[in-house]
CSV table of C-alpha atoms and ligand atoms in Angstrom, one decimal:
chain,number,residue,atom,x,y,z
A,18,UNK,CA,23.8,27.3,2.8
A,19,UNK,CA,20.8,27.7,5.0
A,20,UNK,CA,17.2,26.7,3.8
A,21,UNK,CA,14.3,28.2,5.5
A,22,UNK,CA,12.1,25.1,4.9
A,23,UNK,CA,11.8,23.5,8.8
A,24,UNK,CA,12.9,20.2,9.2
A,25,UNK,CA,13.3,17.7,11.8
A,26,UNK,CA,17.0,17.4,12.6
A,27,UNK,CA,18.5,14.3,14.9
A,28,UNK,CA,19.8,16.3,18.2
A,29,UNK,CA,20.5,13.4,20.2
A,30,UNK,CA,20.1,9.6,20.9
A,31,UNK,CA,20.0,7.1,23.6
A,32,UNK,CA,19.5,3.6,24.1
A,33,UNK,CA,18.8,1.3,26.7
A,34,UNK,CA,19.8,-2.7,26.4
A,35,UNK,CA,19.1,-5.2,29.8
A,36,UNK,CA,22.2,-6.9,31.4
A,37,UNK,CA,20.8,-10.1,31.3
A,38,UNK,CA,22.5,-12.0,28.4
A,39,UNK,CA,21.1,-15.0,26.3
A,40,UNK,CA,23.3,-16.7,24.2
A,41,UNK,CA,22.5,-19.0,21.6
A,42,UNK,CA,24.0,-21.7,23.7
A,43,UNK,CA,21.5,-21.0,26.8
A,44,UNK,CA,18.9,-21.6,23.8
A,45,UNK,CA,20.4,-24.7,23.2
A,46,UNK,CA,19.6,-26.3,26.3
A,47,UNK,CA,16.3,-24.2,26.6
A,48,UNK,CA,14.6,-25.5,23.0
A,49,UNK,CA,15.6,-28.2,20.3
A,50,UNK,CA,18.1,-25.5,18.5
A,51,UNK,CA,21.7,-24.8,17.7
A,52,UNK,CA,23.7,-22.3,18.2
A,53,UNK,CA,24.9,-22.9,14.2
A,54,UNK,CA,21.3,-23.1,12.7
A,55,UNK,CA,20.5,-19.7,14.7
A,56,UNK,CA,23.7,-18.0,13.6
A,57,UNK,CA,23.5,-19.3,9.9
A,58,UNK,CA,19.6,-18.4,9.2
A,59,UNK,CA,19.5,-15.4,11.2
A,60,UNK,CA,22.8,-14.1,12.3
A,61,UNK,CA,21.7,-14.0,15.5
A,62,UNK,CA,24.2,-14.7,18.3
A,63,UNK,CA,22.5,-13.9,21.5
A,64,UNK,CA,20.0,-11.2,22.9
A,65,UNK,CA,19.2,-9.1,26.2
A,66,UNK,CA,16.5,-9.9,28.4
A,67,UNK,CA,14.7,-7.5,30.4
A,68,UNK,CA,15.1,-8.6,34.3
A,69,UNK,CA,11.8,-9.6,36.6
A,70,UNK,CA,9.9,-6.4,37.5
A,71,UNK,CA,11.9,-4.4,34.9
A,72,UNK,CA,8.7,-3.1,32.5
A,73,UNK,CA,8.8,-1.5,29.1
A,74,UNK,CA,8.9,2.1,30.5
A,75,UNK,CA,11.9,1.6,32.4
A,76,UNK,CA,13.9,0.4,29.8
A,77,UNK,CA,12.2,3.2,27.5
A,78,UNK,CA,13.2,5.6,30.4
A,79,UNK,CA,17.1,4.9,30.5
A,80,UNK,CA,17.3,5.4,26.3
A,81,UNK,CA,15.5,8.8,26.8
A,82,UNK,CA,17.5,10.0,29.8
A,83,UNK,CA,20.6,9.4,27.5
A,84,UNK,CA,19.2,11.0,24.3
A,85,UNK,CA,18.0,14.2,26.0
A,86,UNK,CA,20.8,14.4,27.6
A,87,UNK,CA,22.6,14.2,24.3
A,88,UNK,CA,20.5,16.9,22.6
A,89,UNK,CA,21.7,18.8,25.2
A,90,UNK,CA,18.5,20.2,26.3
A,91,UNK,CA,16.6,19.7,29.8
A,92,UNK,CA,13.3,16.9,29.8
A,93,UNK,CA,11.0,19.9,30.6
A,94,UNK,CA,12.1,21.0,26.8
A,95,UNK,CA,9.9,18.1,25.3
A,96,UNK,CA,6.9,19.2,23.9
A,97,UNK,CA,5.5,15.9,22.9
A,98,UNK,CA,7.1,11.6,24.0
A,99,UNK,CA,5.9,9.5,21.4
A,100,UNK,CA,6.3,5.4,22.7
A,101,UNK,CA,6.5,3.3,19.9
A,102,UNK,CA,5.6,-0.2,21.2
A,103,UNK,CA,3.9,-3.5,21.2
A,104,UNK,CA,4.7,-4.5,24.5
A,105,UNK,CA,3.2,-1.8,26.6
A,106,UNK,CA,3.6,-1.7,30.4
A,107,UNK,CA,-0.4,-2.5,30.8
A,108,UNK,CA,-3.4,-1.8,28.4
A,109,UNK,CA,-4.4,1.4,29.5
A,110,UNK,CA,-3.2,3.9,30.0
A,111,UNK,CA,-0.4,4.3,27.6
A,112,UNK,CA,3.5,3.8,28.3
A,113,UNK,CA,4.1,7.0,27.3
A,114,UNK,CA,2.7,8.7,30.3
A,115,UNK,CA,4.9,6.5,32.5
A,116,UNK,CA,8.3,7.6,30.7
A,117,UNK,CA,6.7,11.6,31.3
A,118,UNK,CA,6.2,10.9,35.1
A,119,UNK,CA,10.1,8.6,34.8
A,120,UNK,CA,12.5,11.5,32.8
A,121,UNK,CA,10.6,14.4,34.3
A,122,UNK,CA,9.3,16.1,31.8
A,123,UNK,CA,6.3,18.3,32.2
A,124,UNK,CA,3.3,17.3,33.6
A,125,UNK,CA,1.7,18.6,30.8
A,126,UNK,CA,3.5,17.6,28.2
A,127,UNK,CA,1.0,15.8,25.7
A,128,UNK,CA,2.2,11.6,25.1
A,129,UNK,CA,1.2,8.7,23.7
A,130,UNK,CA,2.0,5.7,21.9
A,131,UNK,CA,1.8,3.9,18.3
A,132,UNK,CA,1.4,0.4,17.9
A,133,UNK,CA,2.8,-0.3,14.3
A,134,UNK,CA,5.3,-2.9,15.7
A,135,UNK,CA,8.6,-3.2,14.2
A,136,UNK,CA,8.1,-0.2,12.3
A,137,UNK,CA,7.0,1.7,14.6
A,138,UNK,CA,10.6,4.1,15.0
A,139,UNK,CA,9.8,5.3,11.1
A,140,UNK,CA,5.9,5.8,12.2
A,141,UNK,CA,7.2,7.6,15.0
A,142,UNK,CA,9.5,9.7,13.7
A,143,UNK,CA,7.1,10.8,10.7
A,144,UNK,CA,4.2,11.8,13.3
A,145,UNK,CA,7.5,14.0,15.1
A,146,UNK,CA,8.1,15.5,12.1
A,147,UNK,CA,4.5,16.7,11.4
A,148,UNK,CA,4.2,18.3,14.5
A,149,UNK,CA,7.6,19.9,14.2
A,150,UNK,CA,7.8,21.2,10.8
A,151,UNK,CA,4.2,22.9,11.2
A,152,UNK,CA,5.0,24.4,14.0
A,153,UNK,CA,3.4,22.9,16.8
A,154,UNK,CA,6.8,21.0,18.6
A,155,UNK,CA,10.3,22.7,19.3
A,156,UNK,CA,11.5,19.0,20.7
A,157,UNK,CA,9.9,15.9,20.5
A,158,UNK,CA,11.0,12.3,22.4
A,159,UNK,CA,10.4,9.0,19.9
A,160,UNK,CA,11.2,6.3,21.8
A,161,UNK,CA,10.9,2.6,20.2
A,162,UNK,CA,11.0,0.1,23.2
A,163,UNK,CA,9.9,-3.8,23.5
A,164,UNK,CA,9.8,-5.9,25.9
A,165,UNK,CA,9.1,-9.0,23.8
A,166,UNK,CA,10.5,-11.8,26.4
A,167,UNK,CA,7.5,-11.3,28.2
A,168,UNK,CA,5.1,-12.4,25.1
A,169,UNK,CA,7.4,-15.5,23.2
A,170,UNK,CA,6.6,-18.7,24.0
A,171,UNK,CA,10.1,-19.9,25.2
A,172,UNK,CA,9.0,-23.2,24.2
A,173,UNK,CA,8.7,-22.7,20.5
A,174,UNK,CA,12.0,-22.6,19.0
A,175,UNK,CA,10.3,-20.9,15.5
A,176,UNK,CA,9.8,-18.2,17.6
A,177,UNK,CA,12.0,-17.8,20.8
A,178,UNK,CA,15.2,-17.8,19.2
A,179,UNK,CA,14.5,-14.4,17.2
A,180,UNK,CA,13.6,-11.7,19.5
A,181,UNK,CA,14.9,-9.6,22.5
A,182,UNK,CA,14.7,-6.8,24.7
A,183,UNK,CA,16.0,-2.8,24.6
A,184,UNK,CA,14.8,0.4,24.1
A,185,UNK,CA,16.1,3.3,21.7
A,186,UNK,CA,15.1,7.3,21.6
A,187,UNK,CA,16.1,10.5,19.9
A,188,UNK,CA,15.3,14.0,20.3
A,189,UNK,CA,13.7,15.5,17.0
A,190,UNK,CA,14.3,19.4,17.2
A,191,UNK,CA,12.6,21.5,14.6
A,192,UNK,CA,15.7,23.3,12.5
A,193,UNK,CA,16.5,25.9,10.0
A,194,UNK,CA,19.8,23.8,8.2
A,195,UNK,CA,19.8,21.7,5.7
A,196,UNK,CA,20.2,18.7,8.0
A,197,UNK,CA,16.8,16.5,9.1
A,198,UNK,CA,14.6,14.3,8.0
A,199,UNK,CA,14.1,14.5,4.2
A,200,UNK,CA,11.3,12.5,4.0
A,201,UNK,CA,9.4,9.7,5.7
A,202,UNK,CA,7.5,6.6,3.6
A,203,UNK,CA,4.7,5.1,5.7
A,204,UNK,CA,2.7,1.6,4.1
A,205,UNK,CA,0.4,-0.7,6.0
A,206,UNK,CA,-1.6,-4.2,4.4
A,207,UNK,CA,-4.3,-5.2,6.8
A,208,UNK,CA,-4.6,-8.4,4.9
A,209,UNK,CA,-1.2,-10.0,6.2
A,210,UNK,CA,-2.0,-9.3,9.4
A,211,UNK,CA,-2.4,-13.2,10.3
A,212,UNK,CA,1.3,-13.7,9.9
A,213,UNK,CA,2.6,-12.4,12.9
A,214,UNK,CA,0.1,-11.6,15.6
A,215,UNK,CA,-0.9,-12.4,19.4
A,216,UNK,CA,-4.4,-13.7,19.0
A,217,UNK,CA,-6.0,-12.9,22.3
A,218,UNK,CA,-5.8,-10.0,25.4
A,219,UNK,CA,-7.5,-7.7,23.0
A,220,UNK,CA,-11.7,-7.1,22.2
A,221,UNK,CA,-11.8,-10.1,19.7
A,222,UNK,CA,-10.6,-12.7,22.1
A,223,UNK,CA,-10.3,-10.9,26.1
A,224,UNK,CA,-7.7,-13.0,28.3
A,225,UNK,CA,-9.2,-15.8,29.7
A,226,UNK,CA,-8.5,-19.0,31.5
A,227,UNK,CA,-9.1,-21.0,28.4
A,228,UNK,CA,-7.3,-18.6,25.7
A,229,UNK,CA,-4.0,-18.7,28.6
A,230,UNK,CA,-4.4,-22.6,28.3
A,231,UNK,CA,-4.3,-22.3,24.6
A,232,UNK,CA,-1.4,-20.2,24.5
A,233,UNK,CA,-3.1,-17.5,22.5
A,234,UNK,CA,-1.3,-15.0,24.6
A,235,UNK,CA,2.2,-14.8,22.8
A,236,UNK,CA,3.6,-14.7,19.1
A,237,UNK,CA,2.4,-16.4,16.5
A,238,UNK,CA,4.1,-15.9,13.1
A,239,UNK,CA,4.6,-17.5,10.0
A,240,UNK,CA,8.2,-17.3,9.5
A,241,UNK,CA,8.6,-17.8,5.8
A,242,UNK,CA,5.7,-15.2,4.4
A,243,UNK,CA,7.4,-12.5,6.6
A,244,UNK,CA,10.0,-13.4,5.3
A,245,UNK,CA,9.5,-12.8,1.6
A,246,UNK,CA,6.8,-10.2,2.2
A,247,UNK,CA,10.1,-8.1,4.2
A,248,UNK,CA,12.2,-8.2,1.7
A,249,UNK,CA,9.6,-6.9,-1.1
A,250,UNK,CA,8.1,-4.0,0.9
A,251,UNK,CA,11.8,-3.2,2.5
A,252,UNK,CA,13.1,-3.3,-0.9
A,253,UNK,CA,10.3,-0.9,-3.0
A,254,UNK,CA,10.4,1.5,0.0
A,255,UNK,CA,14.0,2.3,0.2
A,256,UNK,CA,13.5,2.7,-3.4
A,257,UNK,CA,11.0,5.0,-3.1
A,258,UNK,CA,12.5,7.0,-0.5
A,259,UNK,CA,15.3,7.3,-2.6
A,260,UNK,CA,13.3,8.2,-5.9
A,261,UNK,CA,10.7,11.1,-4.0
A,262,UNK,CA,14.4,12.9,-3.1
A,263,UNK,CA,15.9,12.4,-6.7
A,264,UNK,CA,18.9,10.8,-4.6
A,265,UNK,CA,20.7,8.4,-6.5
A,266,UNK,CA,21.8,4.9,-4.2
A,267,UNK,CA,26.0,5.9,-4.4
A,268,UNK,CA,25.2,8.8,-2.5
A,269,UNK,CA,23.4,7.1,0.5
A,270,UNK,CA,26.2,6.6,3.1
A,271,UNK,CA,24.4,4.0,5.6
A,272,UNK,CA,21.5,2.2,5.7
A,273,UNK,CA,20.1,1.4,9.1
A,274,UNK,CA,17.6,-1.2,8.4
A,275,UNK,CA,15.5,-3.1,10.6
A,276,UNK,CA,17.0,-6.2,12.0
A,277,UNK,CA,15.0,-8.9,11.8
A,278,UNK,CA,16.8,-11.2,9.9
A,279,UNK,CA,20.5,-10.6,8.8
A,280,UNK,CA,19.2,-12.8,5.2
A,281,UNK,CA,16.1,-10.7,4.6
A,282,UNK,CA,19.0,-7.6,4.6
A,283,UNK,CA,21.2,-9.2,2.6
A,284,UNK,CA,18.1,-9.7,0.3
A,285,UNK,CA,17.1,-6.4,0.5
A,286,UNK,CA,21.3,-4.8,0.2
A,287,UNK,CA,21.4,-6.4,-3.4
A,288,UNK,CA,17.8,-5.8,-4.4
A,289,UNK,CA,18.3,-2.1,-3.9
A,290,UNK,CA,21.6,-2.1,-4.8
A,291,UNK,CA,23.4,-0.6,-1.8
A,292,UNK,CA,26.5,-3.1,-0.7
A,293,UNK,CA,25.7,-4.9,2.6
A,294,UNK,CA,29.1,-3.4,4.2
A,295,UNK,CA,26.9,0.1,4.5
A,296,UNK,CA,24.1,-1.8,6.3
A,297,UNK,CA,24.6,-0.8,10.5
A,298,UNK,CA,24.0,-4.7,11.1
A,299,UNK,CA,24.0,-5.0,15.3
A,300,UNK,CA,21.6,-8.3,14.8
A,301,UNK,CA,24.3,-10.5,15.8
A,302,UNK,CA,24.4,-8.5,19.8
A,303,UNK,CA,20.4,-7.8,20.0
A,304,UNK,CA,18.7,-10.1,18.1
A,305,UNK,CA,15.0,-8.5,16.7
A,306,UNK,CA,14.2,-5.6,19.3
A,307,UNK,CA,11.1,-4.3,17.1
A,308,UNK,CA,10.6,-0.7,17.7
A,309,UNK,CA,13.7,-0.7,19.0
A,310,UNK,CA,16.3,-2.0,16.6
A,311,UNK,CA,16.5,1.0,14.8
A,312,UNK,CA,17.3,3.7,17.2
A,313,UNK,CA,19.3,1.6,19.3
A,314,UNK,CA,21.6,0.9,16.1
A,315,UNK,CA,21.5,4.7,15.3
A,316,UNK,CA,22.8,5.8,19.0
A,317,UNK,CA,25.6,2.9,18.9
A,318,UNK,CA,26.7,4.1,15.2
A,319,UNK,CA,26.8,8.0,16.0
A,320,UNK,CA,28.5,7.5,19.4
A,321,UNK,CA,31.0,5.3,18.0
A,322,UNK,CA,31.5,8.0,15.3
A,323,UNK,CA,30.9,5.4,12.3
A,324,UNK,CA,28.0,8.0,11.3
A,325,UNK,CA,29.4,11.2,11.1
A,326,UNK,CA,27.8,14.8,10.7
A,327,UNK,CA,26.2,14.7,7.0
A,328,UNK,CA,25.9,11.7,6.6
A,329,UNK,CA,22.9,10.4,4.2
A,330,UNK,CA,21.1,7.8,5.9
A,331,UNK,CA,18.0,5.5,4.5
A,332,UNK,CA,15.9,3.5,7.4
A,333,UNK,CA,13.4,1.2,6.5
A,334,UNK,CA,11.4,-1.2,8.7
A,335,UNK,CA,8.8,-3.7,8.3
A,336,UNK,CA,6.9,-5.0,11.3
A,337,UNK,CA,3.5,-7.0,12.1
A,338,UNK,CA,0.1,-5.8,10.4
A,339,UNK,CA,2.5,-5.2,8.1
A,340,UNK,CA,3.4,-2.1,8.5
A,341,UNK,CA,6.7,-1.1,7.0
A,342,UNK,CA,8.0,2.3,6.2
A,343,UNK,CA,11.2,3.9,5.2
A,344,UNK,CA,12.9,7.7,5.8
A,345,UNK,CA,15.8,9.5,4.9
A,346,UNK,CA,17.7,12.0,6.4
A,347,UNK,CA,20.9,13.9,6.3
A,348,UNK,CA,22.7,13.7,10.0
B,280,LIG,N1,16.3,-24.4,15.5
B,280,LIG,C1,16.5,-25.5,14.8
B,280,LIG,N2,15.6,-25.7,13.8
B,280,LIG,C2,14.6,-24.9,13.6
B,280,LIG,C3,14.4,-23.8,14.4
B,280,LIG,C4,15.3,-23.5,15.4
B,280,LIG,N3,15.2,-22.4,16.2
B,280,LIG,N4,13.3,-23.1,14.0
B,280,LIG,C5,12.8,-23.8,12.9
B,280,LIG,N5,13.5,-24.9,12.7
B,280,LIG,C6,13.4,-25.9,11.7
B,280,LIG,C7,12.0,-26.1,11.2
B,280,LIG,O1,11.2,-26.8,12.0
B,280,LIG,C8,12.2,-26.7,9.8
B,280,LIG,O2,12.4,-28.1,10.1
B,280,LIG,P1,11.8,-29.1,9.0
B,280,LIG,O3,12.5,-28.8,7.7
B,280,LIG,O4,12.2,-30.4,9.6
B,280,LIG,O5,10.3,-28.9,8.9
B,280,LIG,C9,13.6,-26.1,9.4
B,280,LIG,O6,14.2,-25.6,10.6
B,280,LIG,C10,13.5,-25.0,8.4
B,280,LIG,O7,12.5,-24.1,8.8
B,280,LIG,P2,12.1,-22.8,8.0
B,280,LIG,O8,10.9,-22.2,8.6
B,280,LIG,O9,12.0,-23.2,6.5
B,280,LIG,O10,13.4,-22.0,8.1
B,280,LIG,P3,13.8,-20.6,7.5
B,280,LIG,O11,15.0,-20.7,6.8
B,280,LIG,O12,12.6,-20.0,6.8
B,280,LIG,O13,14.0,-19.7,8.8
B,280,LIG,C11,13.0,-18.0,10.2
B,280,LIG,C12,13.0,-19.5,9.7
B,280,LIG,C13,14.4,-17.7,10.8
B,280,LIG,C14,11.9,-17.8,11.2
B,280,LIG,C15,12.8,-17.2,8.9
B,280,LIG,O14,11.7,-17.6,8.2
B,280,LIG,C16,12.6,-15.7,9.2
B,280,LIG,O15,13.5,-15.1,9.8
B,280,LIG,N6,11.4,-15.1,8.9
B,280,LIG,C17,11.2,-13.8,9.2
B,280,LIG,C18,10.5,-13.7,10.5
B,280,LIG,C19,10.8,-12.5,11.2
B,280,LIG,O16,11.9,-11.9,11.1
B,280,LIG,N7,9.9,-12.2,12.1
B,280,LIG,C20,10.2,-11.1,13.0
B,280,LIG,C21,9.1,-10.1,13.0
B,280,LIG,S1,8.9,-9.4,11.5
B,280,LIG,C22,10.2,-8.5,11.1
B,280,LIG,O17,10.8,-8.0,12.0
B,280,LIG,C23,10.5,-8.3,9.7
């Protein structure tokens, strides 16, 4: 049955993880941790690390080379490369226009990025879709890439032991089937956004010698209210993903969530009623990626056929700010 409502269909992924490992043993003799308090409040087991000189749009170049390639269509195809990131290559100008010069796509072709941190896939993909169902985009690049090594106080073991590096992209292509994006949820609460931020580099406090000394220059985060705030907002906007499509919770066949925090899923799996076993969990491998988590755990579960064409899949992702967002689609 053929609709003839556009949508945005999936036509190919990619991703991109550093071959520098750190497990939580390294940690161990890095930080006052264990590799059993890591596993057990986190699921974490180790993470990649991007190597010296590597930079965001490198890494965000490799996942893109491998999703166009898997949509099957050439980089001078893309009518728009949306970066998702919080760790760009430099202030200005954007790392989007390094990945156009990198995959060779047009030297045209409009690109920029969103900074709405580990939700920024979802923003990204919603933004695609605009552009694509109205008309505007035959293929558009949404990349979600962080290079967060480069911002964590490897000192702090609140905060070091959580995050890594990668990058993750698909190919939206505008589409006549039934498949595609079904709907995208985006939220944001300005109020929270104390609880997970880098204080300084930015207008309110520019990088100096005194805000380096004060170590205002990487993550700060209060561990426990993103914790509970996560599993609330991950919660009510699966649920209202679900509820805008009239789709019922037995009929969605993965969840690929955000991975933060293999308890805040576990949370979120009975909350919303949708068993943990179809959660795409690759936490344990990656560690929190950001942008990134979800596309890279999209291209590992359709490449290792554990999605399959037709599938029903809910994302959902809550980041710094917070902003947090959910979509469904049908693969
Ligand atoms: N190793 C050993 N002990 C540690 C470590 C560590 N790496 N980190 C903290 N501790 C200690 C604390 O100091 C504390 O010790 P105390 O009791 O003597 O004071 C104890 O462990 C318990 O600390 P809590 O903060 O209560 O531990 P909690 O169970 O809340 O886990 C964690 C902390 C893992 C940070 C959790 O709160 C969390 O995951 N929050 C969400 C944060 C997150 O995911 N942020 C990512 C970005 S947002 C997102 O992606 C959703």
């Amino acid at each position: 049955m053929s609709s003839t409502r556009p949508t945005s269909r999936i036509a190919g992924t990619g991703h991109y993880a550093p071959e520098k490992v750190l497990t939580n043993h390294d940690l161990e003799r890095m930080v006052d941790t264990s590799d059993e308090w890591i596993a057990e409040r986190t699921g974490i087991r180790q993470r990649h690390l991007a190597a010296e000189g590597e930079t965001t749009s490198d890494m965000a170049a490799h996942a893109a080379r491998a999703a166009i390639a898997a949509a099957g269509i050439a980089p001078t195809d893309l009518d728009l490369i949306i970066v998702a990131t919080v760790t760009p290559d430099v202030p200005l100008p954007s790392t989007a226009v390094f990945v156009q010069q990198k995959i060779g796509a047009r030297p045209d072709c409009p690109a920029f990025d969103i900074a709405a941190a580990c939700a920024g896939f979802i923003y990204g993909m919603s933004i695609a879709d605009r552009f694509l169902t109205t008309g505007g985009a035959r293929h558009v690049l949404v990349i979600g890439v962080e290079l967060l090594s480069r911002v964590i106080d490897w000192s702090d073991r609140t905060t070091c032991v959580l995050f890594g590096d990668g990058a993750g992209a698909a190919v939206l292509t505008r589409s006549e089937d039934e498949r595609g994006l079904l709907s995208t949820h985006l939220f944001a609460d300005g109020a929270q956004a104390q609880a997970l931020h880098i204080p300084a580099g930015g207008s309110a406090l520019p990088a100096s010698l005194a805000t380096v000394e004060a170590g205002l220059h990487t993550v700060h985060m209060t561990g426990q209210d993103v914790f509970k705030y996560a599993v609330r907002a991950l919660s009510s906007a699966s649920v209202t993903a679900l509820e805008a499509n009239g789709i019922s919770k037995e009929d969605v066949r993965w969840v690929i969530p955000h991975q933060a925090n293999l308890r805040i899923l576990e949370a979120v799996s009975k909350r919303i009623g949708v068993g943990i076993e179809r959660f795409v969990l690759n936490i344990a491998r990656y560690g929190n990626t950001s942008s990134a988590s979800i596309p890279i755990a999209l291209d590992e579960a359709l490449r290792a056929g554990t999605i399959e064409s037709g599938d029903l899949v809910l994302m959902c992702a809550l980041g710094a700010g917070f902003a947090w967002g959910s979509a469904l689609l049908r693969i």
